[in-house]
GROMACS .gro file of C-alpha atoms in nm:
model
  398
    1MET     CA    1  14.010  19.546  15.570
    2GLU     CA    2  14.017  19.907  15.448
    3ARG     CA    3  14.326  19.866  15.233
    4PHE     CA    4  14.189  19.550  15.075
    5MET     CA    5  13.820  19.640  15.031
    6GLY     CA    6  13.798  20.018  15.067
    7ASN     CA    7  13.938  20.108  14.724
    8PRO     CA    8  13.707  19.974  14.447
    9GLU     CA    9  13.970  20.020  14.176
   10ARG     CA   10  14.231  19.824  14.369
   11PHE     CA   11  13.979  19.557  14.467
   12SER     CA   12  13.873  19.509  14.105
   13ARG     CA   13  14.235  19.452  14.012
   14LEU     CA   14  14.273  19.196  14.290
   15ILE     CA   15  13.987  18.985  14.159
   16ASN     CA   16  14.068  19.016  13.789
   17LYS     CA   17  13.960  18.662  13.718
   18ASN     CA   18  14.039  18.667  13.348
   19LYS     CA   19  14.405  18.737  13.416
   20VAL     CA   20  14.431  18.458  13.670
   21ARG     CA   21  14.236  18.218  13.449
   22ASN     CA   22  14.480  18.271  13.161
   23ASP     CA   23  14.773  18.194  13.390
   24TRP     CA   24  14.611  17.869  13.498
   25ARG     CA   25  14.650  17.743  13.142
   26LEU     CA   26  15.024  17.753  13.198
   27THR     CA   27  14.986  17.510  13.484
   28MET     CA   28  14.882  17.235  13.244
   29ARG     CA   29  15.247  17.193  13.146
   30VAL     CA   30  15.341  17.171  13.512
   31MET     CA   31  15.073  16.909  13.571
   32ILE     CA   32  15.197  16.703  13.276
   33CYS     CA   33  15.553  16.716  13.408
   34SER     CA   34  15.442  16.635  13.762
   35ILE     CA   35  15.243  16.332  13.646
   36SER     CA   36  15.548  16.214  13.453
   37LEU     CA   37  15.773  16.262  13.755
   38LEU     CA   38  15.537  16.082  13.990
   39SER     CA   39  15.499  15.797  13.743
   40LEU     CA   40  15.877  15.775  13.716
   41ALA     CA   41  15.903  15.765  14.095
   42ASN     CA   42  15.656  15.479  14.107
   43VAL     CA   43  15.857  15.287  13.847
   44PHE     CA   44  16.175  15.310  14.054
   45PHE     CA   45  16.001  15.296  14.393
   46PRO     CA   46  15.689  15.082  14.341
   47ILE     CA   47  15.431  15.042  14.615
   48SER     CA   48  15.402  14.676  14.703
   49SER     CA   49  15.050  14.540  14.748
   50SER     CA   50  15.184  14.320  15.024
   51ALA     CA   51  15.357  14.604  15.205
   52GLN     CA   52  15.087  14.602  15.473
   53ASP     CA   53  15.210  14.262  15.587
   54ARG     CA   54  15.552  14.405  15.664
   55PHE     CA   55  15.426  14.689  15.881
   56SER     CA   56  15.462  14.666  16.255
   57GLU     CA   57  15.160  14.611  16.475
   58PRO     CA   58  14.919  14.906  16.481
   59ASP     CA   59  15.002  15.172  16.738
   60SER     CA   60  14.713  15.110  16.978
   61LEU     CA   61  14.838  15.374  17.222
   62TYR     CA   62  14.828  15.661  16.973
   63LYS     CA   63  14.509  15.866  16.978
   64ASN     CA   64  14.407  16.068  16.674
   65LYS     CA   65  14.311  16.422  16.760
   66ILE     CA   66  14.166  16.729  16.591
   67LEU     CA   67  14.274  17.062  16.735
   68PHE     CA   68  14.048  17.364  16.685
   69LEU     CA   69  14.245  17.672  16.775
   70PRO     CA   70  14.201  18.045  16.751
   71ALA     CA   71  14.479  18.185  16.534
   72LEU     CA   72  14.613  18.444  16.772
   73GLY     CA   73  14.970  18.504  16.663
   74SER     CA   74  15.222  18.774  16.592
   75THR     CA   75  15.528  18.832  16.373
   76PRO     CA   76  15.700  19.152  16.257
   77GLU     CA   77  15.579  19.074  15.903
   78THR     CA   78  15.211  19.048  15.995
   79GLY     CA   79  15.157  19.230  16.322
   80PHE     CA   80  14.894  19.055  16.531
   81MET     CA   81  14.702  18.778  16.357
   82PHE     CA   82  14.340  18.681  16.413
   83GLY     CA   83  14.159  18.383  16.270
   84ALA     CA   84  14.117  18.011  16.308
   85VAL     CA   85  14.337  17.704  16.270
   86VAL     CA   86  14.222  17.344  16.243
   87VAL     CA   87  14.491  17.078  16.290
   88PRO     CA   88  14.401  16.709  16.256
   89GLN     CA   89  14.686  16.496  16.397
   90PHE     CA   90  14.657  16.130  16.312
   91LYS     CA   91  14.814  15.806  16.199
   92LEU     CA   92  14.691  15.627  15.888
   93SER     CA   93  14.537  15.283  15.922
   94GLY     CA   94  14.805  15.017  15.967
   95SER     CA   95  15.062  15.257  16.112
   96GLY     CA   96  15.273  15.125  16.396
   97THR     CA   97  15.501  15.283  16.650
   98ASP     CA   98  15.764  15.319  16.376
   99THR     CA   99  15.537  15.563  16.188
  100ARG     CA  100  15.539  15.930  16.272
  101SER     CA  101  15.207  16.105  16.310
  102SER     CA  102  15.059  16.294  16.016
  103SER     CA  103  14.903  16.638  16.028
  104LEU     CA  104  14.700  16.883  15.825
  105LEU     CA  105  14.700  17.251  15.913
  106PHE     CA  106  14.412  17.456  15.774
  107SER     CA  107  14.431  17.828  15.845
  108GLY     CA  108  14.232  18.142  15.774
  109ILE     CA  109  14.392  18.458  15.912
  110TYR     CA  110  14.353  18.835  15.900
  111THR     CA  111  14.625  19.063  16.039
  112THR     CA  112  14.655  19.412  16.180
  113LYS     CA  113  14.864  19.496  15.873
  114LYS     CA  114  14.555  19.426  15.660
  115GLN     CA  115  14.683  19.100  15.519
  116ILE     CA  116  14.462  18.802  15.432
  117LEU     CA  117  14.619  18.456  15.463
  118LEU     CA  118  14.446  18.134  15.358
  119GLY     CA  119  14.648  17.813  15.364
  120LEU     CA  120  14.684  17.438  15.394
  121LEU     CA  121  15.002  17.263  15.509
  122SER     CA  122  15.000  16.885  15.485
  123ASP     CA  123  15.243  16.627  15.622
  124ILE     CA  124  15.118  16.274  15.549
  125ASN     CA  125  15.322  15.972  15.657
  126PHE     CA  126  15.217  15.633  15.523
  127PRO     CA  127  15.262  15.318  15.740
  128GLY     CA  128  15.627  15.259  15.814
  129ASP     CA  129  15.699  15.609  15.676
  130ARG     CA  130  15.741  15.438  15.338
  131TRP     CA  131  15.584  15.732  15.157
  132VAL     CA  132  15.571  16.093  15.274
  133LEU     CA  133  15.350  16.357  15.111
  134ASN     CA  134  15.416  16.724  15.190
  135GLY     CA  135  15.195  16.999  15.054
  136ASN     CA  136  15.197  17.378  15.082
  137TYR     CA  137  14.893  17.551  14.935
  138PHE     CA  138  14.805  17.913  15.005
  139ALA     CA  139  14.647  18.230  14.872
  140ASN     CA  140  14.758  18.557  15.032
  141TYR     CA  141  14.702  18.928  14.999
  142PHE     CA  142  15.019  19.052  15.162
  143PRO     CA  143  15.132  19.412  15.206
  144ASP     CA  144  15.491  19.380  15.325
  145SER     CA  145  15.808  19.580  15.378
  146TYR     CA  146  16.088  19.604  15.122
  147TRP     CA  147  16.437  19.747  15.172
  148GLY     CA  148  16.605  19.659  14.844
  149ILE     CA  149  16.868  19.401  14.751
  150GLY     CA  150  17.204  19.332  14.913
  151PRO     CA  151  17.367  19.309  15.257
  152ASN     CA  152  17.404  19.683  15.316
  153THR     CA  153  17.051  19.820  15.282
  154ARG     CA  154  16.953  20.078  15.545
  155ASN     CA  155  16.648  20.094  15.767
  156SER     CA  156  16.563  20.425  15.599
  157ASP     CA  157  16.534  20.242  15.263
  158GLU     CA  158  16.208  20.080  15.376
  159SER     CA  159  15.906  20.097  15.148
  160THR     CA  160  15.586  19.893  15.128
  161ILE     CA  161  15.525  19.629  14.864
  162LEU     CA  162  15.165  19.515  14.805
  163PHE     CA  163  15.083  19.197  14.616
  164THR     CA  164  14.855  18.897  14.588
  165GLU     CA  165  15.010  18.549  14.569
  166ILE     CA  166  14.874  18.204  14.491
  167ASN     CA  167  15.107  17.910  14.565
  168LEU     CA  168  15.059  17.539  14.492
  169GLU     CA  169  15.337  17.303  14.598
  170GLN     CA  170  15.340  16.925  14.637
  171THR     CA  171  15.621  16.684  14.725
  172VAL     CA  172  15.612  16.303  14.702
  173LEU     CA  173  15.895  16.125  14.883
  174LYS     CA  174  15.977  15.755  14.888
  175LYS     CA  175  16.162  15.593  15.177
  176VAL     CA  176  16.464  15.414  15.028
  177SER     CA  177  16.633  15.322  15.358
  178PRO     CA  178  16.573  15.400  15.726
  179GLY     CA  179  16.529  15.776  15.750
  180LEU     CA  180  16.631  15.840  15.388
  181PHE     CA  181  16.369  15.977  15.149
  182THR     CA  182  16.383  16.103  14.791
  183GLY     CA  183  16.137  16.208  14.526
  184PRO     CA  184  16.002  16.481  14.299
  185PHE     CA  185  15.815  16.798  14.376
  186VAL     CA  186  15.630  17.059  14.174
  187ARG     CA  187  15.552  17.423  14.246
  188TRP     CA  188  15.339  17.686  14.078
  189SER     CA  189  15.333  18.040  14.211
  190LYS     CA  190  15.164  18.353  14.078
  191VAL     CA  191  15.239  18.702  14.213
  192TYR     CA  192  15.024  18.977  14.068
  193ASN     CA  193  14.883  19.327  14.131
  194LEU     CA  194  15.223  19.423  14.269
  195THR     CA  195  15.267  19.789  14.367
  196PHE     CA  196  15.506  19.990  14.585
  197GLU     CA  197  15.430  20.265  14.838
  198ASP     CA  198  15.645  20.495  15.048
  199GLN     CA  199  15.615  20.501  15.427
  200GLU     CA  200  15.336  20.761  15.403
  201GLY     CA  201  15.124  20.530  15.186
  202ASN     CA  202  15.181  20.711  14.856
  203GLU     CA  203  15.231  20.491  14.549
  204ILE     CA  204  15.584  20.516  14.409
  205PRO     CA  205  15.751  20.382  14.093
  206ALA     CA  206  15.858  20.019  14.112
  207PRO     CA  207  16.234  19.962  14.152
  208ASP     CA  208  16.428  19.842  13.852
  209VAL     CA  209  16.442  19.476  13.954
  210GLN     CA  210  16.324  19.152  13.795
  211GLY     CA  211  15.959  19.075  13.869
  212ALA     CA  212  15.873  19.417  14.013
  213ASP     CA  213  15.552  19.417  13.807
  214GLY     CA  214  15.454  19.062  13.910
  215HIS     CA  215  15.563  18.720  13.794
  216THR     CA  216  15.474  18.355  13.748
  217SER     CA  217  15.706  18.076  13.863
  218SER     CA  218  15.640  17.721  13.742
  219GLY     CA  219  15.892  17.457  13.835
  220VAL     CA  220  15.976  17.093  13.884
  221GLY     CA  221  16.250  16.966  14.109
  222TRP     CA  222  16.390  16.684  14.315
  223MET     CA  223  16.446  16.648  14.685
  224GLY     CA  224  16.653  16.424  14.909
  225ARG     CA  225  16.581  16.408  15.281
  226TRP     CA  226  16.760  16.225  15.563
  227ASP     CA  227  16.522  16.246  15.855
  228LEU     CA  228  16.570  16.055  16.180
  229ARG     CA  229  16.375  16.293  16.406
  230ASN     CA  230  16.135  16.138  16.654
  231SER     CA  231  15.872  16.407  16.587
  232ASN     CA  232  15.788  16.651  16.310
  233MET     CA  233  15.634  16.915  16.538
  234THR     CA  234  15.857  16.889  16.848
  235PRO     CA  235  16.176  16.689  16.775
  236THR     CA  236  16.404  16.605  17.066
  237GLU     CA  237  16.672  16.380  16.915
  238ASN     CA  238  16.867  16.277  16.602
  239HIS     CA  239  16.889  16.489  16.289
  240TYR     CA  240  16.730  16.620  15.971
  241VAL     CA  241  16.914  16.700  15.645
  242GLN     CA  242  16.743  16.809  15.323
  243PHE     CA  243  16.878  16.909  14.983
  244SER     CA  244  16.657  17.019  14.697
  245PHE     CA  245  16.669  17.198  14.366
  246LEU     CA  246  16.385  17.353  14.167
  247VAL     CA  247  16.403  17.448  13.800
  248ASN     CA  248  16.160  17.726  13.704
  249SER     CA  249  16.171  17.731  13.324
  250SER     CA  250  15.999  17.939  13.058
  251PHE     CA  251  15.875  17.613  12.902
  252LEU     CA  252  15.661  17.561  13.213
  253GLY     CA  253  15.537  17.919  13.208
  254SER     CA  254  15.789  18.099  13.429
  255THR     CA  255  15.823  18.466  13.342
  256ALA     CA  256  16.155  18.494  13.529
  257PRO     CA  257  16.339  18.164  13.462
  258HIS     CA  258  16.571  18.063  13.744
  259THR     CA  259  16.693  17.766  13.944
  260SER     CA  260  16.709  17.750  14.323
  261TYR     CA  261  16.908  17.519  14.551
  262LEU     CA  262  16.842  17.464  14.921
  263LEU     CA  263  17.043  17.287  15.192
  264ASP     CA  264  16.885  17.255  15.538
  265ALA     CA  265  17.068  17.065  15.816
  266ARG     CA  266  16.940  17.026  16.175
  267LYS     CA  267  17.069  16.840  16.480
  268TYR     CA  268  16.889  16.770  16.809
  269VAL     CA  269  17.067  16.661  17.127
  270ASP     CA  270  16.859  16.521  17.415
  271LEU     CA  271  17.074  16.632  17.709
  272ASN     CA  272  16.899  16.426  17.977
  273GLN     CA  273  16.766  16.141  17.762
  274ASN     CA  274  16.409  16.226  17.858
  275GLY     CA  275  16.316  16.497  17.605
  276ARG     CA  276  16.295  16.773  17.865
  277SER     CA  277  16.628  16.944  17.789
  278VAL     CA  278  16.711  16.968  17.420
  279LEU     CA  279  16.991  17.149  17.239
  280ALA     CA  280  16.901  17.216  16.874
  281PHE     CA  281  17.113  17.342  16.583
  282GLN     CA  282  17.028  17.443  16.226
  283GLY     CA  283  17.229  17.552  15.925
  284LEU     CA  284  17.042  17.685  15.620
  285TYR     CA  285  17.185  17.782  15.281
  286ARG     CA  286  16.992  17.887  14.970
  287THR     CA  287  17.124  18.005  14.635
  288VAL     CA  288  16.958  18.098  14.307
  289SER     CA  289  17.091  18.127  13.954
  290GLY     CA  290  16.945  18.276  13.638
  291ASN     CA  291  16.706  18.571  13.663
  292PRO     CA  292  16.507  18.527  13.984
  293PRO     CA  293  16.219  18.766  14.057
  294VAL     CA  294  16.275  18.997  14.350
  295LEU     CA  295  16.036  18.795  14.568
  296GLY     CA  296  16.211  18.472  14.467
  297MET     CA  297  16.555  18.573  14.592
  298SER     CA  298  16.719  18.419  14.897
  299GLU     CA  299  16.612  18.592  15.218
  300LEU     CA  300  16.737  18.641  15.572
  301GLY     CA  301  16.516  18.659  15.879
  302GLY     CA  302  16.166  18.551  15.972
  303ASP     CA  303  15.980  18.355  16.236
  304ARG     CA  304  16.178  18.035  16.165
  305ILE     CA  305  16.539  18.151  16.156
  306GLY     CA  306  16.704  18.485  16.227
  307ARG     CA  307  16.424  18.575  16.468
  308GLY     CA  308  16.444  18.948  16.535
  309TYR     CA  309  16.481  19.034  16.165
  310HIS     CA  310  16.183  19.094  15.942
  311ARG     CA  311  16.170  18.817  15.681
  312GLY     CA  312  16.332  18.957  15.368
  313ARG     CA  313  16.501  19.242  15.557
  314TYR     CA  314  16.805  19.137  15.357
  315ARG     CA  315  16.778  18.952  15.026
  316ASP     CA  316  17.014  18.857  14.743
  317TYR     CA  317  17.118  18.561  14.528
  318ASN     CA  318  17.275  18.380  14.827
  319ALA     CA  319  17.177  18.355  15.193
  320ALA     CA  320  17.345  18.150  15.467
  321GLN     CA  321  17.213  18.129  15.823
  322PHE     CA  322  17.295  17.933  16.138
  323GLN     CA  323  17.104  17.913  16.465
  324SER     CA  324  17.114  17.723  16.793
  325GLU     CA  325  16.850  17.689  17.062
  326LEU     CA  326  16.817  17.543  17.410
  327ARG     CA  327  16.468  17.408  17.487
  328GLN     CA  328  16.390  17.336  17.849
  329ALA     CA  329  16.070  17.189  17.992
  330VAL     CA  330  15.989  17.339  18.332
  331LYS     CA  331  15.670  17.197  18.480
  332GLY     CA  332  15.365  17.032  18.331
  333ARG     CA  333  15.295  17.180  17.989
  334PHE     CA  334  15.527  17.480  18.031
  335GLY     CA  335  15.883  17.538  17.912
  336PHE     CA  336  16.122  17.805  17.791
  337THR     CA  337  16.393  17.852  17.530
  338VAL     CA  338  16.694  18.072  17.455
  339PHE     CA  339  16.834  18.106  17.103
  340GLY     CA  340  17.093  18.280  16.889
  341ALA     CA  341  17.158  18.310  16.515
  342LEU     CA  342  17.408  18.444  16.262
  343GLY     CA  343  17.349  18.507  15.891
  344GLU     CA  344  17.450  18.695  15.578
  345VAL     CA  345  17.341  18.752  15.216
  346TRP     CA  346  17.558  18.818  14.910
  347HIS     CA  347  17.543  18.826  14.531
  348ARG     CA  348  17.849  18.649  14.389
  349TYR     CA  349  18.068  18.404  14.577
  350GLU     CA  350  18.362  18.643  14.564
  351ASP     CA  351  18.144  18.901  14.742
  352PHE     CA  352  18.098  18.686  15.052
  353ASN     CA  353  18.237  18.830  15.376
  354LEU     CA  354  18.143  18.848  15.742
  355SER     CA  355  18.252  19.205  15.811
  356THR     CA  356  17.895  19.301  15.905
  357PRO     CA  357  17.725  18.974  16.009
  358LYS     CA  358  17.356  18.980  16.086
  359TRP     CA  359  17.337  18.840  16.441
  360SER     CA  360  17.030  18.784  16.653
  361ALA     CA  361  16.948  18.645  16.997
  362GLY     CA  362  16.642  18.598  17.211
  363ALA     CA  363  16.431  18.391  17.446
  364GLY     CA  364  16.083  18.248  17.458
  365LEU     CA  365  15.812  18.054  17.640
  366ARG     CA  366  15.650  17.724  17.542
  367PHE     CA  367  15.309  17.570  17.616
  368ASN     CA  368  15.230  17.213  17.507
  369ILE     CA  369  14.872  17.180  17.379
  370ASN     CA  370  14.882  16.803  17.317
  371LYS     CA  371  15.023  16.572  17.584
  372HIS     CA  372  14.992  16.262  17.364
  373ASP     CA  373  15.179  16.414  17.067
  374PRO     CA  374  15.372  16.718  17.200
  375THR     CA  375  15.293  17.032  17.003
  376ASN     CA  376  15.398  17.368  17.139
  377ILE     CA  377  15.264  17.718  17.118
  378ARG     CA  378  15.575  17.937  17.119
  379ILE     CA  379  15.614  18.297  17.229
  380ASP     CA  380  15.954  18.438  17.128
  381TYR     CA  381  16.126  18.774  17.138
  382GLY     CA  382  16.441  18.827  16.932
  383ILE     CA  383  16.677  19.119  16.879
  384GLY     CA  384  16.927  19.183  16.602
  385ARG     CA  385  17.146  19.456  16.457
  386GLY     CA  386  16.919  19.758  16.494
  387THR     CA  387  16.602  19.551  16.493
  388SER     CA  388  16.377  19.330  16.705
  389GLY     CA  389  16.077  19.103  16.667
  390PHE     CA  390  15.797  18.950  16.873
  391TYR     CA  391  15.648  18.615  16.772
  392ILE     CA  392  15.351  18.402  16.875
  393GLN     CA  393  15.346  18.091  16.660
  394PHE     CA  394  15.230  17.729  16.638
  395GLY     CA  395  15.505  17.466  16.654
  396GLU     CA  396  15.879  17.494  16.709
  397ALA     CA  397  16.084  17.718  16.483
  398PHE     CA  398  16.279  17.417  16.353
   0.00000   0.00000   0.00000
């Protein structure tokens, strides 16, 4: 933890509580808007007190389980990760076979790149999947790589960006028909103590981009989700489509007002009708308008899509990516996968072209840690245009 703790001046900046406390006042507006949105959702989608009577019989075969796991992972962004992960997997009381399992993922991680990651991911499904609550809460100290903006940045442009980030995000979705969910979500994010260094570790002037000295994003949005997957962690059939928009306004405290739109479409084909051979596809498109901060732009790469590229290796106002993957069970808990992806970033729509597409391909191994509710540890290696990446992660990429 030398980079984080070894410099008293830097450490004092990281824990400047007065600065963070002042920013929390801005969240009051977000909370007021979120309460209004959730109340509005309940008006249009009320919870019936007799809903329990309509649920199917409880799923007596499902066994709740709490997984205690060492967080031994790896990505190009983090290097090797060390820590602990606790994952309760469960079904709420009254849930039948038509209700997908819920999960909480608590994590505390330190990396060989001197990053500190504390987080909670929640996926709560009420009986009959009538309500779905998704949360993403984390606090990170995250030295990372930065190459600039646009589709033509060079490997030699790499510098290091150091920052601390706090993120609070909550979604409340109501089931309006089989597999179709809609509802509001809120997000508050604070990036501060942001500095840049060259590859030798010397501090350099920040680039002339929005949010290079830190920023606050406070937003409210709406989401629609069409989800017929048979599992959140390891889907083998049907599809998933999600569209969302998020308005980060100055009224709510955003220092770089902007609006983002996201379209995520996935398809799963069970080749042998037994879940052991699955062909999976995903298309992902994100665009932003207004004045997004540099860390709020659309990105290409990462451990989820475009494996082989460092997340954020390319960033701009628009990013489109497509990937496909073959997942094959072999014997017992073991399996393997092969995958490929194609993506690009661009600023304006008239700038879009595929003259230098960012392709990637790779393969990986799988190990199922829960026979009753399949959940895989994945080990992947991907290559791209002049780049590669090694990944050890929890759960499928998509």
